[in-house]
XYZ file of C-alpha atoms in Angstrom:
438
model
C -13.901 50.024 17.558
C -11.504 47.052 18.461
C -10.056 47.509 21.696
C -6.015 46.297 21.931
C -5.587 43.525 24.765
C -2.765 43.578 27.199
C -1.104 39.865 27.669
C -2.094 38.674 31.016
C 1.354 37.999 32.680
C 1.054 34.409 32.520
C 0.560 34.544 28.764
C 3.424 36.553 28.634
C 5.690 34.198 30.020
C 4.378 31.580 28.313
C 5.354 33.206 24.947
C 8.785 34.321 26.089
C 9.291 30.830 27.170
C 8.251 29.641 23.942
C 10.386 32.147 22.491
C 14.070 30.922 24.393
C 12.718 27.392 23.868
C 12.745 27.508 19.777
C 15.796 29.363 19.717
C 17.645 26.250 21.900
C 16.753 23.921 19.390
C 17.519 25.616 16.872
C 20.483 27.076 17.789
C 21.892 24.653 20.619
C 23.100 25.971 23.560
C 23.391 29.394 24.328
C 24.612 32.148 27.085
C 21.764 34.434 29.143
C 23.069 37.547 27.232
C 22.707 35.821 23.647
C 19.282 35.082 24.696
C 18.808 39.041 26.140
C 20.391 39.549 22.673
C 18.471 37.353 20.258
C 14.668 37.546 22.158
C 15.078 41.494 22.914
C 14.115 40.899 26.374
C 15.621 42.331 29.702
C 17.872 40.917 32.061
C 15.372 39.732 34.823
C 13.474 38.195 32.255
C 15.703 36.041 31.047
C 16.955 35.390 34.326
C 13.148 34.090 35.380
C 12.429 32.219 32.039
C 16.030 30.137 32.316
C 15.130 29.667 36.421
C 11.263 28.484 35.563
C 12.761 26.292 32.514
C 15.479 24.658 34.550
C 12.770 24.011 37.362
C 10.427 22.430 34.481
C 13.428 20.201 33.880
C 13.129 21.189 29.778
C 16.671 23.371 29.992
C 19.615 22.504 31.983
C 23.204 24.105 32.127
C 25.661 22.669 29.030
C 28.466 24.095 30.274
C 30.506 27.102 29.767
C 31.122 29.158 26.575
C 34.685 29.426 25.811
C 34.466 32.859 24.770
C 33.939 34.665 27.762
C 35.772 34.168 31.327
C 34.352 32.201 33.434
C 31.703 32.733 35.618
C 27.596 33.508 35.777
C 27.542 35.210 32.342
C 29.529 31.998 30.596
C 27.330 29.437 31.317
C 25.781 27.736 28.676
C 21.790 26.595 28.937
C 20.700 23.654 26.159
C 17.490 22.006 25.830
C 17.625 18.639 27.740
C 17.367 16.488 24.694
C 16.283 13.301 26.883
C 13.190 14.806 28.511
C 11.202 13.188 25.910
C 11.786 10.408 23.032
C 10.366 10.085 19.924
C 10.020 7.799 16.998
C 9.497 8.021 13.229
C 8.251 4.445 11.315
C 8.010 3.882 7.454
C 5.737 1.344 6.729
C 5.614 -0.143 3.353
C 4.500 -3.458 1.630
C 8.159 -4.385 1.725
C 8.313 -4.193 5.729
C 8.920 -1.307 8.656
C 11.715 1.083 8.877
C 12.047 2.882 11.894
C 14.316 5.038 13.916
C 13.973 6.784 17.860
C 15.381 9.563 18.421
C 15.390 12.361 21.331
C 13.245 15.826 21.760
C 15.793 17.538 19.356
C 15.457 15.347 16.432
C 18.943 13.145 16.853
C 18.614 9.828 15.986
C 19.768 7.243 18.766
C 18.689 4.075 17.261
C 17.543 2.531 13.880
C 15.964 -1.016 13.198
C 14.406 -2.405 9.844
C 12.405 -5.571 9.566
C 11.868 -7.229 6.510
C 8.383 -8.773 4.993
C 9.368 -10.735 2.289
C 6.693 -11.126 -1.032
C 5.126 -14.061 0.935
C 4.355 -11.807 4.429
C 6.389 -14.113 6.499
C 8.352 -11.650 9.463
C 11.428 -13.872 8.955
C 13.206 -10.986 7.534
C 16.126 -9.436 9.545
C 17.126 -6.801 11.669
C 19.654 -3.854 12.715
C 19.754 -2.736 15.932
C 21.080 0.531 17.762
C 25.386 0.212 17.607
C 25.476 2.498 19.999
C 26.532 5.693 17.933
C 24.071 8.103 17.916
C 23.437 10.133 14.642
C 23.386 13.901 13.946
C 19.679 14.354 14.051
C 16.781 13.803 11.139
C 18.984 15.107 8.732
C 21.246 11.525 9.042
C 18.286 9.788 8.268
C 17.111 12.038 5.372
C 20.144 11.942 3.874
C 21.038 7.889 3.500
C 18.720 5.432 2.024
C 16.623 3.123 4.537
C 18.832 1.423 7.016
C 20.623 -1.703 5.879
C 19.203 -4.805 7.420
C 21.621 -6.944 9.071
C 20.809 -9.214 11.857
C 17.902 -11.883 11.552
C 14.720 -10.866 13.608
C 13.073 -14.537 12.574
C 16.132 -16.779 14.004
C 14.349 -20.085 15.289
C 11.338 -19.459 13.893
C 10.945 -21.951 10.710
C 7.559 -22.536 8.425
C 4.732 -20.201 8.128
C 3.125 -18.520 10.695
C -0.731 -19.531 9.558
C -1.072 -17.928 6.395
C -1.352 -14.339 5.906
C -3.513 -13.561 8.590
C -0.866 -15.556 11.033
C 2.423 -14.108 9.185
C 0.990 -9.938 9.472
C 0.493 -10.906 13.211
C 3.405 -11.611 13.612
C 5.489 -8.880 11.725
C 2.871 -7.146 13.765
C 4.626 -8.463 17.119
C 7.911 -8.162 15.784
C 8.068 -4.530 14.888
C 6.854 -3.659 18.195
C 9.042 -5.626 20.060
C 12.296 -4.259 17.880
C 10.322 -0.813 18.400
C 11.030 -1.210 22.239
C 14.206 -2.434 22.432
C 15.168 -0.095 19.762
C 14.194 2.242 22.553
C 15.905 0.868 25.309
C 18.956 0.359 24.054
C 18.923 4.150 23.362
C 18.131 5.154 26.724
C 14.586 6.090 26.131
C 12.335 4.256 28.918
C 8.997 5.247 26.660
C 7.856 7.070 23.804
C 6.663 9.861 24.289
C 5.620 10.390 20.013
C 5.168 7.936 17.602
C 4.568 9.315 13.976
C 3.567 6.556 11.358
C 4.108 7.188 7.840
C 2.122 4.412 5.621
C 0.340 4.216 2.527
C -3.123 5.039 1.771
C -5.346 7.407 2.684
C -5.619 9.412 6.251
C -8.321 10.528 7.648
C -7.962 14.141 8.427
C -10.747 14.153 11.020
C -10.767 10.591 12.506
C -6.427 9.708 11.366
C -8.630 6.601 9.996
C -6.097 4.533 7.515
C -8.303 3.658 4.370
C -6.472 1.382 1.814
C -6.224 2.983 -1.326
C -5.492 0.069 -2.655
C -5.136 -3.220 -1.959
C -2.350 -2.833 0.923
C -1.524 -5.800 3.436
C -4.076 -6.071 6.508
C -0.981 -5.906 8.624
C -0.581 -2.355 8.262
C -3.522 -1.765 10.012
C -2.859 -4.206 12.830
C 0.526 -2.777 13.727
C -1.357 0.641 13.926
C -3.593 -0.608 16.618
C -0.914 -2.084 18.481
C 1.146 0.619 18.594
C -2.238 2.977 19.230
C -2.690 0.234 22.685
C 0.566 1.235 24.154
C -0.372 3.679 26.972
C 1.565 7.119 27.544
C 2.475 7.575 23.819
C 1.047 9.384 21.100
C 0.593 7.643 17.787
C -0.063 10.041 14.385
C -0.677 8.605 11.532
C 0.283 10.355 8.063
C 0.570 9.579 4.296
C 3.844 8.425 3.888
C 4.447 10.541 1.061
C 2.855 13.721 3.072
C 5.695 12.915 5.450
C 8.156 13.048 2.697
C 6.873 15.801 1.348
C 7.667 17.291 4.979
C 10.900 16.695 5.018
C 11.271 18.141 1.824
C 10.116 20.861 2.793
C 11.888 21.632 5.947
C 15.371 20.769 5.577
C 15.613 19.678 1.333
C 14.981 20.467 -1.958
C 12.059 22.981 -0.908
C 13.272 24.702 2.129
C 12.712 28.355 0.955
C 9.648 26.970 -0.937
C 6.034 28.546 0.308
C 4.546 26.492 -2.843
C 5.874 22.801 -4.211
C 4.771 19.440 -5.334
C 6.756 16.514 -4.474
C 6.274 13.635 -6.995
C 7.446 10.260 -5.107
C 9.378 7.660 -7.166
C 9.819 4.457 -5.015
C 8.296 1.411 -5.411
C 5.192 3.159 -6.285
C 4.029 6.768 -6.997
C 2.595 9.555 -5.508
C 2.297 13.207 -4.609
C 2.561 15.527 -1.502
C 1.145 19.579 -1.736
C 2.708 22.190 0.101
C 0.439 25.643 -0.939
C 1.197 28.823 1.296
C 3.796 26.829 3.146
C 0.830 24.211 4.443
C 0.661 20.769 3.619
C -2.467 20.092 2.205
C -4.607 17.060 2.530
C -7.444 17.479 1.009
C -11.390 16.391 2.154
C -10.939 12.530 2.824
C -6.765 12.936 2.622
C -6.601 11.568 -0.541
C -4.454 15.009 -2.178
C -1.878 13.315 -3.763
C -2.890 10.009 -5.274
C -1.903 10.656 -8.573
C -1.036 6.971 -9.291
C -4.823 6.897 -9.979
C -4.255 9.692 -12.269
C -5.699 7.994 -15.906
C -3.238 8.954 -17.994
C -1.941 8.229 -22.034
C 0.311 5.382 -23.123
C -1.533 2.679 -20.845
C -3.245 -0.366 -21.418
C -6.514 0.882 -19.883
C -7.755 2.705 -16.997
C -7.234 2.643 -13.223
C -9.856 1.531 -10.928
C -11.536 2.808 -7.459
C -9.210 -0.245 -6.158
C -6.836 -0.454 -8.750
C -4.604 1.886 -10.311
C -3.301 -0.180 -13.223
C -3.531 1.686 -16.241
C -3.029 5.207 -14.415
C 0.339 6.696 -13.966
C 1.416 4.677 -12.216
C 1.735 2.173 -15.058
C 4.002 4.757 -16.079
C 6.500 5.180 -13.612
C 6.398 2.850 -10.491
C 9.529 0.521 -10.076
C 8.607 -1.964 -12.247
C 7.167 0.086 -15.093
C 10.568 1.661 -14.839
C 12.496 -1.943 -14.856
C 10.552 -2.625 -17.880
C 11.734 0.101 -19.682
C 15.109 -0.113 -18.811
C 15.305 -3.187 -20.011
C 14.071 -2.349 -23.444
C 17.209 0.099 -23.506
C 19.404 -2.621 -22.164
C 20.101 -1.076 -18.244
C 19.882 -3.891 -15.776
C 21.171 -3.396 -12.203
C 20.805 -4.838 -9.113
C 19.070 -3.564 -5.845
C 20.837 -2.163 -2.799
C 19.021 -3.885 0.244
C 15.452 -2.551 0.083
C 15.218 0.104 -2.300
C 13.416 -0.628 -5.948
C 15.424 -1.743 -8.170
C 14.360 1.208 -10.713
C 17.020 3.224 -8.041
C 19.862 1.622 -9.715
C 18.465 1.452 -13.052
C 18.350 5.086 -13.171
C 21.271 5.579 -11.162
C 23.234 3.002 -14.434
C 21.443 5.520 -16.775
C 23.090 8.869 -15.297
C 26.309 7.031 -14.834
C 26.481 6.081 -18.421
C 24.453 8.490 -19.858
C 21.868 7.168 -21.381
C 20.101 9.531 -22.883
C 16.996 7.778 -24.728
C 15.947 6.106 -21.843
C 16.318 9.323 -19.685
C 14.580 11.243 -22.338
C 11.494 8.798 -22.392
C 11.323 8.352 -18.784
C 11.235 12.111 -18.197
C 8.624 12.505 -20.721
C 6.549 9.678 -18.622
C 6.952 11.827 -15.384
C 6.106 15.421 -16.768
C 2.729 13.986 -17.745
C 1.908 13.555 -14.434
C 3.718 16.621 -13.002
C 1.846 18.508 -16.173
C -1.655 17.556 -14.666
C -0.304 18.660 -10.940
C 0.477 22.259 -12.791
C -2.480 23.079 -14.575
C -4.486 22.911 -11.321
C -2.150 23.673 -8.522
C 0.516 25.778 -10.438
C 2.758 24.699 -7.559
C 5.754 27.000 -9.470
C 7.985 24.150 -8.168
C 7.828 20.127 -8.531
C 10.450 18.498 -6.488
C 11.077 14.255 -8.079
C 11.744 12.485 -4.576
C 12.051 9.011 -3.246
C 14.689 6.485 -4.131
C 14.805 7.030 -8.073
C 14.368 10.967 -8.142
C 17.291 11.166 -6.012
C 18.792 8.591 -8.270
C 18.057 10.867 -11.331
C 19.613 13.930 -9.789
C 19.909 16.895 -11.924
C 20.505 15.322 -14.777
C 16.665 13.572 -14.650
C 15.344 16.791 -13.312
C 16.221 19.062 -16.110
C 14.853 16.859 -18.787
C 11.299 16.492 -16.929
C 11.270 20.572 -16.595
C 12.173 20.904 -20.583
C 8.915 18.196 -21.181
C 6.556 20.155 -18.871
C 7.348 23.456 -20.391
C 6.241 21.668 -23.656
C 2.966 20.316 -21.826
C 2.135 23.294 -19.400
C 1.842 26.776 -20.009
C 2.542 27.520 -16.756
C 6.485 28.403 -15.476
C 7.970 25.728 -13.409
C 11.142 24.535 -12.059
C 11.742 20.885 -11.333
C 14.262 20.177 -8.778
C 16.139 16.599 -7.799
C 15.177 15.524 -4.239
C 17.676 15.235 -1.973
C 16.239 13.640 1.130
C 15.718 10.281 -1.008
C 14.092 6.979 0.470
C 14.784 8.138 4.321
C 12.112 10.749 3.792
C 9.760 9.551 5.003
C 11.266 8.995 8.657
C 13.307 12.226 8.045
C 9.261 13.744 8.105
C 8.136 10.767 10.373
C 10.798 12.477 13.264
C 10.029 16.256 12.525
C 6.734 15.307 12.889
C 6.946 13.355 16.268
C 9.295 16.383 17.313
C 6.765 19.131 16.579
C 3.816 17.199 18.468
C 6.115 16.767 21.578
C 7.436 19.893 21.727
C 3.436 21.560 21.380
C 2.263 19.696 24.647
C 5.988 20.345 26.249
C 6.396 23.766 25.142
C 3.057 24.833 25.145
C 1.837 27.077 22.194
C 1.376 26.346 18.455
């Protein structure tokens, strides 16, 4: 016979803490009686739990609410957004996007610094203006931040070959990491989260190149990792995406979905019973590997030339847009396949569309048959580019290839997904260790 356990009365307050804690950030401020009304808990409780949070210097009064008369019962109690800071990076072969932001998820600062094809850190820069945004959601729903300063200024040549050059992009995204930072207000980091590509180590958070990815990546990983006081997780960039996809875009509501990234490159993220899935050696996802028909050959252990992502990376897309007559130029950093699909909507091209979503549903066909996901959301740069219109034509394919029902829905978080997931991320892990609980 199981016997039922009474919560000890620290326990107890620890939940009910919890409790007023995730309705704060959720909701923003709020009186004692709408948390009596929303937690079902008495007055005195509520009463202790705001006293023992304002003493833990996590809540703090936010005024008064402008409903009732003033007094005891209108004061307002909001989370103290600067009792820890947080930050979200992107790192591709391209360069670093980052942004900081506070406990709640607002965004106080954004930076970008440029690695051009040859690896030299010359590229440029934009730093904090001072105007804070509305939270992840401002970063999820613009593309990557629009370089405009010069990080490199009086540094001419090359900085030793490649090994010399990733050191110092290395350097340089560290140092516009901290003064990023600074200028926001935050004195340190309490989170770093660290979307890159390749494969994570679920155990060790190990990056393993997938591929043959720039040894830079894994030196600004270290450096950050030496900075004492802050946390540093590492995650698939597309896993991140696939995050904030899942929280706050195409697949809120969604318990099962596969994203399929369109960017420069290609891959997958797996949400199944509302968890984000990994796999053994992190590798769930890496359809770009995926050998697939209508290449020249097959991909490699080290190479995925000749898998899908022959198919439907940037250039593969540029290639084929070209053969249609679409050629566009590229806004800042995003692949130029962005506005080659975005030319196609605009002037609807509809044999180019039609062959391009018959390239992705080949690869969303082979995610079905073995995940049957019920749901494949097209994200990055060029799904959001595609919109609707792209989306509908890769769900009429797959219903031709699968026998299996599922909708296909245009992303809506685009390139800035990644630190969109990069800052929910970042903001979960703080809150555990400052909230306590799961």
């Amino acid at each position: 016979m199981t016997t039922a356990r009474t919560a000890t009365p620290s326990t107890a307050r620890a939940i009910n803490d919890r409790l007023a804690l995730d309705l704060l950030l959720e909701r923003g401020p709020l009186t004692a009686s709408d948390l009596r009304t929303l937690t079902g808990l008495s007055r005195p409780t509520v009463a202790d739990l705001i006293e023992r949070l304002q003493r833990s210097g996590l809540v703090a009064q936010a005024g008064e609410s402008a409903a009732l008369r003033r007094g005891p019962n209108a004061r307002l109690y909001g989370l103290v957004a600067d009792r820890a800071h947080l930050a979200g990076i992107d790192i591709r072969a391209t360069g670093v996007s980052l942004v900081v932001a506070d406990l709640t998820g607002r965004t106080l600062g954004t930076a970008t610094i440029a690695a051009p094809a040859g690896g030299e850190p010359g590229g440029p820069v934009r730093l904090p203006t001072g105007e804070a945004g509305s939270g992840v959601a401002a970063v999820a729903a613009s593309q990557p931040v629009r370089a405009i300063g010069a990080v490199g200024a009086g540094v001419t040549g090359s900085a030793g070959g490649e090994a010399g050059e990733g050191d110092l992009l290395v350097e340089r995204t560290v140092d516009v990491l901290l003064a990023t930072a600074t200028e926001a207000g935050a004195r340190e980091l309490h989170t770093v989260a660290v979307g890159a590509p390749g494969l994570v180590d679920p155990v060790s958070g190990a990056l393993n190149n997938s591929g043959k990815l720039p040894e830079w990546h894994s030196k600004l990983l270290a450096a950050l990792r030496a900075r004492p006081g802050t946390e540093v997780i590492l995650e698939n960039e597309v896993n991140l995406a696939g995050i904030a996809e899942h929280r706050m875009g195409a697949a809120q509501g969604r318990k099962d979905f596969a994203l399929i990234w369109l960017s420069h490159g290609v891959g997958a993220s797996v949400v199944l019973d509302g968890r984000l899935r990994r796999g053994a050696s992190g590798g769930t996802g890496e359809i770009g590997f995926l050998p697939v028909p209508g290449t020249i050959g097959l991909p490699d252990a080290t190479r995925c030339d000749g898998g899908f992502h022959s198919l439907v990376s940037s250039a593969a897309i540029c290639e084929l847009g070209a053969r249609y007559g679409l050629h566009a130029e590229p806004d800042g950093p995003a692949p130029v396949a962005e506005a080659v699909v975005r030319l196609a909507v605009q002037r609807g091209a509809d044999a180019f569309l039609e062959e391009l979503a018959g390239r992705i549903a080949i690869g969303a066909s082979a995610i079905c048959v073995v995940l049957d996901p019920g749901c494949v959301v097209l994200g990055g740069e060029v799904g959001q580019a595609g919109g609707p219109e792209l989306a509908a034509r890769v769900e009429r394919h797959l219903a031709r290839l699968s026998p299996l029902a599922t909708e296909v829905r245009a992303g809506t978080a685009g390139g800035g997904a990644v630190l969109a997931g990069a800052v929910l991320t970042a903001g979960d892990a703080a809150r555990r260790e400052l909230f306590g609980g799961e």
